[in-house]
XYZ file of C-alpha atoms in Angstrom:
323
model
C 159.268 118.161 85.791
C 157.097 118.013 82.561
C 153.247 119.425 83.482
C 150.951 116.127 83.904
C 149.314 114.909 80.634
C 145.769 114.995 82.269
C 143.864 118.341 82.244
C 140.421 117.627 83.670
C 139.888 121.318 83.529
C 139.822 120.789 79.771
C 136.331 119.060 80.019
C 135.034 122.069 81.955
C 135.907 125.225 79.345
C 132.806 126.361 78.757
C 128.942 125.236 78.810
C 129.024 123.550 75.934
C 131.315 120.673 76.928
C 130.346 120.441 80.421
C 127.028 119.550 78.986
C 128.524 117.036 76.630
C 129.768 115.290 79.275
C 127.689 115.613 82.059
C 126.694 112.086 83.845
C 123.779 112.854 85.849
C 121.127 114.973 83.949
C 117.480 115.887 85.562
C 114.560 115.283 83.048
C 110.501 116.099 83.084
C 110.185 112.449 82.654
C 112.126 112.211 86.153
C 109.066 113.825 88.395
C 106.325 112.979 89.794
C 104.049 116.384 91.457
C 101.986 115.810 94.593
C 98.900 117.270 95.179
C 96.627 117.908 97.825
C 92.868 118.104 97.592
C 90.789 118.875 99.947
C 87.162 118.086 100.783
C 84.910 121.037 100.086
C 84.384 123.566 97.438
C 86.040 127.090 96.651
C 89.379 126.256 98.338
C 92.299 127.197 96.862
C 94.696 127.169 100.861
C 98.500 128.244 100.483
C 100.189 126.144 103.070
C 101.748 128.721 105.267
C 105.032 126.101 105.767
C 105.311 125.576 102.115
C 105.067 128.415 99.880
C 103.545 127.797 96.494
C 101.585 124.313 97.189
C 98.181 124.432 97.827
C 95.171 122.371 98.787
C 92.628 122.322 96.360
C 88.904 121.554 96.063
C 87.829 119.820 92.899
C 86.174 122.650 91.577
C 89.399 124.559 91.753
C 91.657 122.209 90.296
C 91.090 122.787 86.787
C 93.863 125.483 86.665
C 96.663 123.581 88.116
C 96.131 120.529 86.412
C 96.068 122.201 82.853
C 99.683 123.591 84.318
C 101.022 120.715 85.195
C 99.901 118.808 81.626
C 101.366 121.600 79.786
C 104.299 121.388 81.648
C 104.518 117.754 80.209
C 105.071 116.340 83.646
C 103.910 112.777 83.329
C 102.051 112.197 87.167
C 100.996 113.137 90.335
C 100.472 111.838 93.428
C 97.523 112.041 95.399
C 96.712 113.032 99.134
C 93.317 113.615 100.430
C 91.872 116.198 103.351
C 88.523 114.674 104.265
C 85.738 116.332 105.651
C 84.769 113.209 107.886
C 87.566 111.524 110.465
C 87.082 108.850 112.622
C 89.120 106.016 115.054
C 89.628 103.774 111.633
C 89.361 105.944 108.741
C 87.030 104.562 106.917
C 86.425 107.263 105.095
C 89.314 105.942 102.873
C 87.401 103.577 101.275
C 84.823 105.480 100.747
C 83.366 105.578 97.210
C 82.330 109.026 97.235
C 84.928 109.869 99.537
C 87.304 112.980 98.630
C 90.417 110.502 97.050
C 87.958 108.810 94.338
C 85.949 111.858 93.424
C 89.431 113.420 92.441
C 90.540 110.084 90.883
C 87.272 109.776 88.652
C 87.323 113.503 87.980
C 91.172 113.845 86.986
C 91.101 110.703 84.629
C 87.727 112.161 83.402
C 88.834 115.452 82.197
C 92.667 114.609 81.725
C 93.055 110.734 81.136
C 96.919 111.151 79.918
C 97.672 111.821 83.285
C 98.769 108.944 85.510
C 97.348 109.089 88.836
C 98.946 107.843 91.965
C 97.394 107.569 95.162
C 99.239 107.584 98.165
C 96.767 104.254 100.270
C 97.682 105.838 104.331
C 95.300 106.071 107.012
C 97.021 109.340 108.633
C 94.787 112.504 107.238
C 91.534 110.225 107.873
C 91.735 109.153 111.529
C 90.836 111.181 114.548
C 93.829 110.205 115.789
C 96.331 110.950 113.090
C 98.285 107.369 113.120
C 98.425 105.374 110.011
C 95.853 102.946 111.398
C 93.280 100.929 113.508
C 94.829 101.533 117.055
C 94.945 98.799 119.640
C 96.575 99.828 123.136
C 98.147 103.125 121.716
C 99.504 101.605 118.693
C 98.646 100.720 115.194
C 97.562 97.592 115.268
C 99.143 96.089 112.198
C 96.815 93.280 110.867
C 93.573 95.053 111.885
C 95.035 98.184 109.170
C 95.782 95.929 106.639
C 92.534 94.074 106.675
C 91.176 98.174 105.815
C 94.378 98.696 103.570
C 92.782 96.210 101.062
C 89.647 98.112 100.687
C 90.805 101.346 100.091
C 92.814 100.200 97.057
C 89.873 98.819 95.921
C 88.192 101.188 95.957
C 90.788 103.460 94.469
C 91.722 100.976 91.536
C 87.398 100.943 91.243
C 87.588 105.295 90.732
C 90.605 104.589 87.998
C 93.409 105.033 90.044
C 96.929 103.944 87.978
C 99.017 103.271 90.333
C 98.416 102.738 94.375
C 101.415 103.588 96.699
C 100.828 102.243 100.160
C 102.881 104.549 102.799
C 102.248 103.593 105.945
C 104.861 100.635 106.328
C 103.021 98.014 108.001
C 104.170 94.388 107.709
C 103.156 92.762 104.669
C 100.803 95.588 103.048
C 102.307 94.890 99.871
C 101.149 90.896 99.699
C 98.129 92.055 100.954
C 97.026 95.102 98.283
C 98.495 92.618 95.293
C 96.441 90.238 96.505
C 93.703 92.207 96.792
C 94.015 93.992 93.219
C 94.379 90.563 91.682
C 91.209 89.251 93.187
C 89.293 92.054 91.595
C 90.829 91.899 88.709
C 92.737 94.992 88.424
C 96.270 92.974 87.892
C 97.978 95.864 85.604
C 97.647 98.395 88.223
C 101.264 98.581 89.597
C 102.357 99.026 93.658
C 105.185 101.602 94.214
C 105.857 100.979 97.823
C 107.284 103.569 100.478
C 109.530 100.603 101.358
C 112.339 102.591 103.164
C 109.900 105.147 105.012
C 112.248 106.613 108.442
C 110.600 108.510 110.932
C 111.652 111.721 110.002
C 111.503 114.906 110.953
C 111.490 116.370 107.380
C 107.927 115.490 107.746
C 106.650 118.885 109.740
C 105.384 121.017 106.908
C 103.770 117.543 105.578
C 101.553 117.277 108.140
C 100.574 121.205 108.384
C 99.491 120.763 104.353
C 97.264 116.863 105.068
C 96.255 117.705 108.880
C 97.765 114.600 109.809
C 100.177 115.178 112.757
C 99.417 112.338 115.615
C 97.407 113.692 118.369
C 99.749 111.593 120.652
C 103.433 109.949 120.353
C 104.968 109.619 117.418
C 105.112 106.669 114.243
C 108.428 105.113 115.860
C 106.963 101.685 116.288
C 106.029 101.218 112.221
C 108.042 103.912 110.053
C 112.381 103.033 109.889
C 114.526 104.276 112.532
C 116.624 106.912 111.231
C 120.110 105.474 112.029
C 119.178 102.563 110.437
C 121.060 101.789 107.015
C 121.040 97.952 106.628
C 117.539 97.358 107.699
C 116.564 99.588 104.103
C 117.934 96.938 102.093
C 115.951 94.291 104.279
C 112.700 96.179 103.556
C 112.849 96.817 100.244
C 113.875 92.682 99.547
C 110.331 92.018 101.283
C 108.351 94.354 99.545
C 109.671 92.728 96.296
C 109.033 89.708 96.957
C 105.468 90.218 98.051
C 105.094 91.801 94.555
C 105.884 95.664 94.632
C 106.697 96.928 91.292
C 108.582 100.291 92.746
C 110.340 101.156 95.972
C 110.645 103.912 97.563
C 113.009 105.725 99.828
C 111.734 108.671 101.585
C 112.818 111.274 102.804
C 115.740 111.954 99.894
C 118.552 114.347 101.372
C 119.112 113.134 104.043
C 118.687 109.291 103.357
C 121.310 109.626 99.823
C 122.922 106.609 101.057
C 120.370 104.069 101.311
C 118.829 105.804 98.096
C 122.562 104.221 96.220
C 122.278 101.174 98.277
C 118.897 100.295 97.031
C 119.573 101.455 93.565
C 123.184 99.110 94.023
C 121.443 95.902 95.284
C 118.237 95.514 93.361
C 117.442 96.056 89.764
C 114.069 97.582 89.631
C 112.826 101.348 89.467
C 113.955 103.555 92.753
C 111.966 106.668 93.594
C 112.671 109.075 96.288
C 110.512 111.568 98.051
C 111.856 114.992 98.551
C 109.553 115.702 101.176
C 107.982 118.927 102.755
C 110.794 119.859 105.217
C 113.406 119.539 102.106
C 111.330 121.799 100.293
C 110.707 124.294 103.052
C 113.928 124.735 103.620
C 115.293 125.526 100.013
C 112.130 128.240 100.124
C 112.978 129.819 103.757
C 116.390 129.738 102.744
C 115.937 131.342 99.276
C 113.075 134.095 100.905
C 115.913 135.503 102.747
C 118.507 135.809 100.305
C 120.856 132.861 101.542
C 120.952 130.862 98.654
C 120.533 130.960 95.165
C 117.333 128.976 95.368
C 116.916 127.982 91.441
C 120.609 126.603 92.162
C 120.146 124.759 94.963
C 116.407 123.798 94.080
C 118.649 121.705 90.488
C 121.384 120.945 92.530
C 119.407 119.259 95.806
C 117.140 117.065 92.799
C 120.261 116.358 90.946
C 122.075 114.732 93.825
C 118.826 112.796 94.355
C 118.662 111.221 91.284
C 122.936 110.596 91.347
C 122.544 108.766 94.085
C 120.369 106.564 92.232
C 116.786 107.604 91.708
C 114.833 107.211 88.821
C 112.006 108.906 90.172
C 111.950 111.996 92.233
C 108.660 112.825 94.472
C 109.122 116.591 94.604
C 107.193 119.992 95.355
C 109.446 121.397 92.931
C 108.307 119.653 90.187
C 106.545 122.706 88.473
C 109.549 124.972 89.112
C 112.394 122.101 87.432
C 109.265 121.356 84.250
C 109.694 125.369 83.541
C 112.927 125.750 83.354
C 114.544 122.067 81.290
C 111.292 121.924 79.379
């Protein structure tokens, strides 16, 4: 029997061709690097649950951001640790609050860096939910009367780009409506439209002090098993005028990631969130994994599946080493 004509091992000889014809390929321009500032000054906190992200004050920022510009990556997303907390979180609207002093004091020093915010309610209440509360749950319209000022507000410190998290009903209508009012029509809403209650969230909520003190975010964030409802989601939050949608968390969630990317044509981004990243450096602290490997493979599959964006801790570490 003559040997088959087809050789795929031919297109794997040496390094060379398998990066001639390599389909998926990560890039700087992929990432976006999320940051944590906190309210204060002279903080500089390792997270204990993720090692090598910090929370920052503003007066010790200066040294990361420089990294992260010479690294070439192109944005970063925003989450603040206020000093004040209270039932609504008003805090978030705040004009001196903690989110637009960084906002006015990143685009001041480094304007070629977008900004992102992330618009939530979580690290500002008392009670850690993602909103005004009514009868132990978020209350959705009361939040998204409060949603609209803090983007405001946000857009008013020079924010780029707002990126409303906390998945209640109709926020996106609401903040375009709002942005448009003011004026502020080019600033584009990348939408955490396929957000599932998770618990890849853990080391998350360690790094913004934002765990609930009670329950859990079942009745507003995507059940888990869920796969069709994504694609429901994501069609609302386009049609009330998102410009972006998110899926988040990634790994676990690769299928709805190629669903969304399969059924609508507009930019995908993915979060690899806190627990992904924990894991990779637990993992790789112990010696059972090559963690530079699995770090490029994990962020690869991400972005096969269908991302064009990838939310990820390990921004800094992928910007070193393809840069």
């Amino acid at each position: 029997m003559a040997f088959p004509i087809h050789r795929p091992r031919r297109l794997r000889k040496n390094e060379n061709i398998r990066r001639l014809v390599r389909e998926t390929k990560l890039s700087i321009d992929d990432l976006i690097y999320p940051l944590f500032i906190e309210d204060g000054k002279n903080i500089k906190t390792e997270i204990p649950s993720m090692p090598g992200i910090y929370r920052y004050s503003l007066d010790k920022l200066d040294e990361e951001l420089k990294e992260i510009i010479d690294l070439n990556i192109p944005a970063v997303l925003l989450f603040g640790i206020p000093s004040y907390k209270d039932e609504i979180g008003s805090d978030t609207w705040n004009e001196e609050g903690i989110i637009q002093k960084a906002i006015k004091y990143i685009k001041d020093k480094y304007p070629e860096l977008y900004v992102i915010t992330d618009v939530c309610f979580c690290e500002y209440t008392e009670h850690g939910h993602c909103g005004v509360l009514c009868c132990n749950d978020v209350d959705n319209d009361k939040t998204l009367e409060n949603t609209k000022k803090q983007v405001i507000s946000h857009a008013k410190a020079g924010a780029d780009m707002v990126a409303p998290s906390g998945m209640m009903d109709g926020v996106v209508k609401v903040i375009r409506e709002a942005l448009d009012s003011e004026g502020f029509v080019d600033i584009p809403i990348m939408s955490y439209s396929a957000k599932y209650a998770s618990s890849y969230y853990g080391p998350f909520r360690d790094a913004a002090e934002s765990a609930p003190a009670f329950g859990d975010r079942r009745t507003y964030q995507m059940d888990p098993a869920n796969r069709r409802e994504a694609l429901k989601e994501v069609a609302l939050d386009l049609e009330e005028g998102a410009d972006i949608v998110m899926v988040k968390p990634a790994l676990a969630y690769l299928d709805i990631i190629s669903d969304v990317k399969n059924n609508f044509n507009v930019p995908v981004a993915a979060y690899n969130v806190s627990g992904e990243y924990s894991m990779i450096k637990a993992a790789g602290k112990l010696g059972w994994i090559d963690e530079k490997k699995v770090i490029f493979e994990t962020l690869t599959s991400i972005k096969r599946a269908g991302a064009d964006i990838i939310i990820t801790y390990h921004a800094k570490e992928v910007a070193k080493e393809i840069g």
